[in-house]
Amino acid sequence: MDPRSETEQRLALQLHRWVAASGQLAHRYAVETELTPTDFKAILHLWEEGLEGRAVTASQLAAHLGVTPAAVTYLVERLMKRGYVQRTPNPADRRQVLLSLSVDGGQLGHGFLRPQASWLNAALSAHSDEAIAHTIDVLTDLTAALTNHALRKEHHD
């Protein structure tokens, strides 16, 4: 194996470990906040999209979660009853409803990330701002590539 391929393989392994640890952390937070893992995944998605200023339709949320439209309807109803999600008419298409987080739902997203600040700061303290910015660029590219790959039907394309 050439050095580049070996380095890429090591990176893939570290990313896999990162995703697994992140998933464990999210699962623990979901349990602590008395949410199902899918409910919490929905809240995080709505929170992330909201931070980017993007609205989410029920069908987009269903596609993101990999569930049926009926399942996402039930999920949204459940989260609305808890005061985490709100629906508003889509101004561009009155037939559609846009989903967003309420203030309480947004607090769940912030509450998930807030405790991570201290260990993240410690882990990055030895790295320059330029190295961190470069890492963000690389992770952005990797996330886009992984998302595109995940949309394909075959795992080993």
mmCIF file of C-alpha atoms in Angstrom:
data_model
loop_
_atom_site.group_PDB
_atom_site.id
_atom_site.type_symbol
_atom_site.label_atom_id
_atom_site.label_comp_id
_atom_site.label_asym_id
_atom_site.label_seq_id
_atom_site.Cartn_x
_atom_site.Cartn_y
_atom_site.Cartn_z
ATOM 1 C CA MET A 1 0.000 0.000 0.000
ATOM 2 C CA ASP A 2 1.369 3.415 -0.936
ATOM 3 C CA PRO A 3 1.817 6.054 1.824
ATOM 4 C CA ARG A 4 -1.129 8.170 0.650
ATOM 5 C CA SER A 5 -3.531 5.200 0.691
ATOM 6 C CA GLU A 6 -2.267 4.196 4.126
ATOM 7 C CA THR A 7 -2.813 7.744 5.419
ATOM 8 C CA GLU A 8 -6.323 7.855 3.941
ATOM 9 C CA GLN A 9 -7.109 4.493 5.538
ATOM 10 C CA ARG A 10 -5.891 5.756 8.937
ATOM 11 C CA LEU A 11 -8.051 8.870 8.502
ATOM 12 C CA ALA A 12 -11.092 6.752 7.618
ATOM 13 C CA LEU A 13 -10.549 4.665 10.756
ATOM 14 C CA GLN A 14 -10.278 7.762 12.961
ATOM 15 C CA LEU A 15 -13.410 9.242 11.394
ATOM 16 C CA HIS A 16 -15.244 5.982 12.038
ATOM 17 C CA ARG A 17 -14.159 6.118 15.685
ATOM 18 C CA TRP A 18 -15.264 9.776 15.893
ATOM 19 C CA VAL A 19 -18.703 8.984 14.471
ATOM 20 C CA ALA A 20 -19.137 6.010 16.830
ATOM 21 C CA ALA A 21 -18.156 8.069 19.900
ATOM 22 C CA SER A 22 -20.358 10.950 18.778
ATOM 23 C CA GLY A 23 -23.273 8.556 18.309
ATOM 24 C CA GLN A 24 -22.780 7.189 21.825
ATOM 25 C CA LEU A 25 -22.746 10.716 23.228
ATOM 26 C CA ALA A 26 -25.932 11.631 21.320
ATOM 27 C CA HIS A 27 -27.645 8.436 22.482
ATOM 28 C CA ARG A 28 -26.758 9.162 26.113
ATOM 29 C CA TYR A 29 -28.064 12.739 25.802
ATOM 30 C CA ALA A 30 -31.283 11.481 24.193
ATOM 31 C CA VAL A 31 -31.839 9.119 27.128
ATOM 32 C CA GLU A 32 -31.062 11.899 29.630
ATOM 33 C CA THR A 33 -33.608 14.188 27.971
ATOM 34 C CA GLU A 34 -36.179 11.368 27.709
ATOM 35 C CA LEU A 35 -36.201 11.337 23.913
ATOM 36 C CA THR A 36 -35.944 8.410 21.560
ATOM 37 C CA PRO A 37 -32.744 8.395 19.487
ATOM 38 C CA THR A 38 -34.824 9.167 16.371
ATOM 39 C CA ASP A 39 -36.602 12.061 18.075
ATOM 40 C CA PHE A 40 -33.259 13.493 19.146
ATOM 41 C CA LYS A 41 -31.810 13.011 15.655
ATOM 42 C CA ALA A 42 -34.805 14.964 14.297
ATOM 43 C CA ILE A 43 -34.262 17.756 16.815
ATOM 44 C CA LEU A 44 -30.563 17.976 15.968
ATOM 45 C CA HIS A 45 -31.356 18.101 12.244
ATOM 46 C CA LEU A 46 -33.939 20.859 12.699
ATOM 47 C CA TRP A 47 -31.517 22.716 14.969
ATOM 48 C CA GLU A 48 -28.621 22.487 12.480
ATOM 49 C CA GLU A 49 -30.821 23.533 9.562
ATOM 50 C CA GLY A 50 -32.223 26.394 11.642
ATOM 51 C CA LEU A 51 -28.707 27.622 12.409
ATOM 52 C CA GLU A 52 -28.131 27.754 8.654
ATOM 53 C CA GLY A 53 -31.412 29.634 8.148
ATOM 54 C CA ARG A 54 -33.050 26.767 6.279
ATOM 55 C CA ALA A 55 -36.586 25.579 6.818
ATOM 56 C CA VAL A 56 -37.413 21.869 6.733
ATOM 57 C CA THR A 57 -40.522 20.199 5.360
ATOM 58 C CA ALA A 58 -41.910 16.998 6.838
ATOM 59 C CA SER A 59 -40.895 15.074 3.719
ATOM 60 C CA GLN A 60 -37.327 16.395 3.981
ATOM 61 C CA LEU A 61 -37.192 15.369 7.632
ATOM 62 C CA ALA A 62 -38.554 11.918 6.776
ATOM 63 C CA ALA A 63 -35.882 11.497 4.092
ATOM 64 C CA HIS A 64 -33.141 12.633 6.486
ATOM 65 C CA LEU A 65 -34.280 10.196 9.169
ATOM 66 C CA GLY A 66 -34.969 7.365 6.720
ATOM 67 C CA VAL A 67 -38.551 6.948 7.916
ATOM 68 C CA THR A 68 -41.937 7.015 6.217
ATOM 69 C CA PRO A 69 -44.020 10.192 5.982
ATOM 70 C CA ALA A 70 -46.525 8.597 8.385
ATOM 71 C CA ALA A 71 -43.770 7.935 10.928
ATOM 72 C CA VAL A 72 -42.490 11.508 10.683
ATOM 73 C CA THR A 73 -46.028 12.827 11.173
ATOM 74 C CA TYR A 74 -46.282 10.849 14.403
ATOM 75 C CA LEU A 75 -42.785 12.002 15.458
ATOM 76 C CA VAL A 76 -43.612 15.668 14.799
ATOM 77 C CA GLU A 77 -46.873 15.391 16.735
ATOM 78 C CA ARG A 78 -45.005 13.854 19.659
ATOM 79 C CA LEU A 79 -42.355 16.599 19.636
ATOM 80 C CA MET A 80 -44.989 19.315 19.295
ATOM 81 C CA LYS A 81 -46.800 17.985 22.378
ATOM 82 C CA ARG A 82 -43.541 18.292 24.301
ATOM 83 C CA GLY A 83 -43.127 21.858 23.031
ATOM 84 C CA TYR A 84 -39.973 21.240 20.977
ATOM 85 C CA VAL A 85 -41.233 21.631 17.388
ATOM 86 C CA GLN A 86 -43.534 24.107 15.701
ATOM 87 C CA ARG A 87 -45.223 24.146 12.298
ATOM 88 C CA THR A 88 -45.714 27.186 10.118
ATOM 89 C CA PRO A 89 -47.248 27.516 6.661
ATOM 90 C CA ASN A 90 -44.737 27.685 3.834
ATOM 91 C CA PRO A 91 -45.090 31.213 2.405
ATOM 92 C CA ALA A 92 -43.940 29.942 -1.003
ATOM 93 C CA ASP A 93 -46.393 27.015 -1.099
ATOM 94 C CA ARG A 94 -49.441 27.099 1.161
ATOM 95 C CA ARG A 95 -49.903 23.340 0.721
ATOM 96 C CA GLN A 96 -46.682 22.727 2.628
ATOM 97 C CA VAL A 97 -45.850 23.135 6.278
ATOM 98 C CA LEU A 98 -42.389 24.095 7.503
ATOM 99 C CA LEU A 99 -40.960 22.586 10.652
ATOM 100 C CA SER A 100 -38.710 24.422 13.070
ATOM 101 C CA LEU A 101 -37.682 24.185 16.675
ATOM 102 C CA SER A 102 -39.322 26.157 19.425
ATOM 103 C CA VAL A 103 -37.124 27.952 21.940
ATOM 104 C CA ASP A 104 -37.226 24.831 24.139
ATOM 105 C CA GLY A 105 -36.251 22.618 21.201
ATOM 106 C CA GLY A 106 -33.353 24.935 20.382
ATOM 107 C CA GLN A 107 -32.198 24.663 23.990
ATOM 108 C CA LEU A 108 -31.882 20.902 23.512
ATOM 109 C CA GLY A 109 -29.472 21.469 20.616
ATOM 110 C CA HIS A 110 -27.450 24.001 22.567
ATOM 111 C CA GLY A 111 -27.568 21.767 25.644
ATOM 112 C CA PHE A 112 -26.048 18.925 23.647
ATOM 113 C CA LEU A 113 -23.099 21.000 22.407
ATOM 114 C CA ARG A 114 -22.471 23.235 25.434
ATOM 115 C CA PRO A 115 -20.737 20.565 27.587
ATOM 116 C CA GLN A 116 -18.482 19.636 24.680
ATOM 117 C CA ALA A 117 -16.819 23.064 24.657
ATOM 118 C CA SER A 118 -14.397 22.304 27.488
ATOM 119 C CA TRP A 119 -12.998 19.026 26.168
ATOM 120 C CA LEU A 120 -12.940 20.379 22.631
ATOM 121 C CA ASN A 121 -11.012 23.449 23.765
ATOM 122 C CA ALA A 122 -8.499 21.255 25.601
ATOM 123 C CA ALA A 123 -8.108 18.900 22.621
ATOM 124 C CA LEU A 124 -7.499 21.804 20.212
ATOM 125 C CA SER A 125 -5.324 23.980 22.463
ATOM 126 C CA ALA A 126 -2.068 22.725 20.915
ATOM 127 C CA HIS A 127 -3.251 23.511 17.370
ATOM 128 C CA SER A 128 -3.063 26.866 15.607
ATOM 129 C CA ASP A 129 -6.115 28.733 14.372
ATOM 130 C CA GLU A 130 -4.899 28.061 10.825
ATOM 131 C CA ALA A 131 -4.650 24.300 11.444
ATOM 132 C CA ILE A 132 -8.159 24.273 12.927
ATOM 133 C CA ALA A 133 -9.529 26.263 9.968
ATOM 134 C CA HIS A 134 -7.849 23.809 7.583
ATOM 135 C CA THR A 135 -9.368 20.890 9.499
ATOM 136 C CA ILE A 136 -12.806 22.473 9.172
ATOM 137 C CA ASP A 137 -12.270 22.746 5.403
ATOM 138 C CA VAL A 138 -11.203 19.093 5.163
ATOM 139 C CA LEU A 139 -14.127 17.904 7.316
ATOM 140 C CA THR A 140 -16.538 19.970 5.210
ATOM 141 C CA ASP A 141 -15.255 18.245 2.059
ATOM 142 C CA LEU A 142 -15.395 14.820 3.727
ATOM 143 C CA THR A 143 -18.931 15.425 4.994
ATOM 144 C CA ALA A 144 -20.101 16.422 1.515
ATOM 145 C CA ALA A 145 -18.443 13.357 -0.026
ATOM 146 C CA LEU A 146 -19.900 11.028 2.615
ATOM 147 C CA THR A 147 -23.364 12.545 2.236
ATOM 148 C CA ASN A 148 -23.229 12.064 -1.533
ATOM 149 C CA HIS A 149 -22.018 8.492 -1.072
ATOM 150 C CA ALA A 150 -24.754 7.753 1.492
ATOM 151 C CA LEU A 151 -27.402 8.838 -1.021
ATOM 152 C CA ARG A 152 -26.344 6.041 -3.362
ATOM 153 C CA LYS A 153 -28.041 2.661 -3.115
ATOM 154 C CA GLU A 154 -24.881 0.558 -2.980
ATOM 155 C CA HIS A 155 -22.413 0.712 -0.065
ATOM 156 C CA HIS A 156 -19.363 -0.347 -2.108
ATOM 157 C CA ASP A 157 -19.613 2.013 -5.095
#
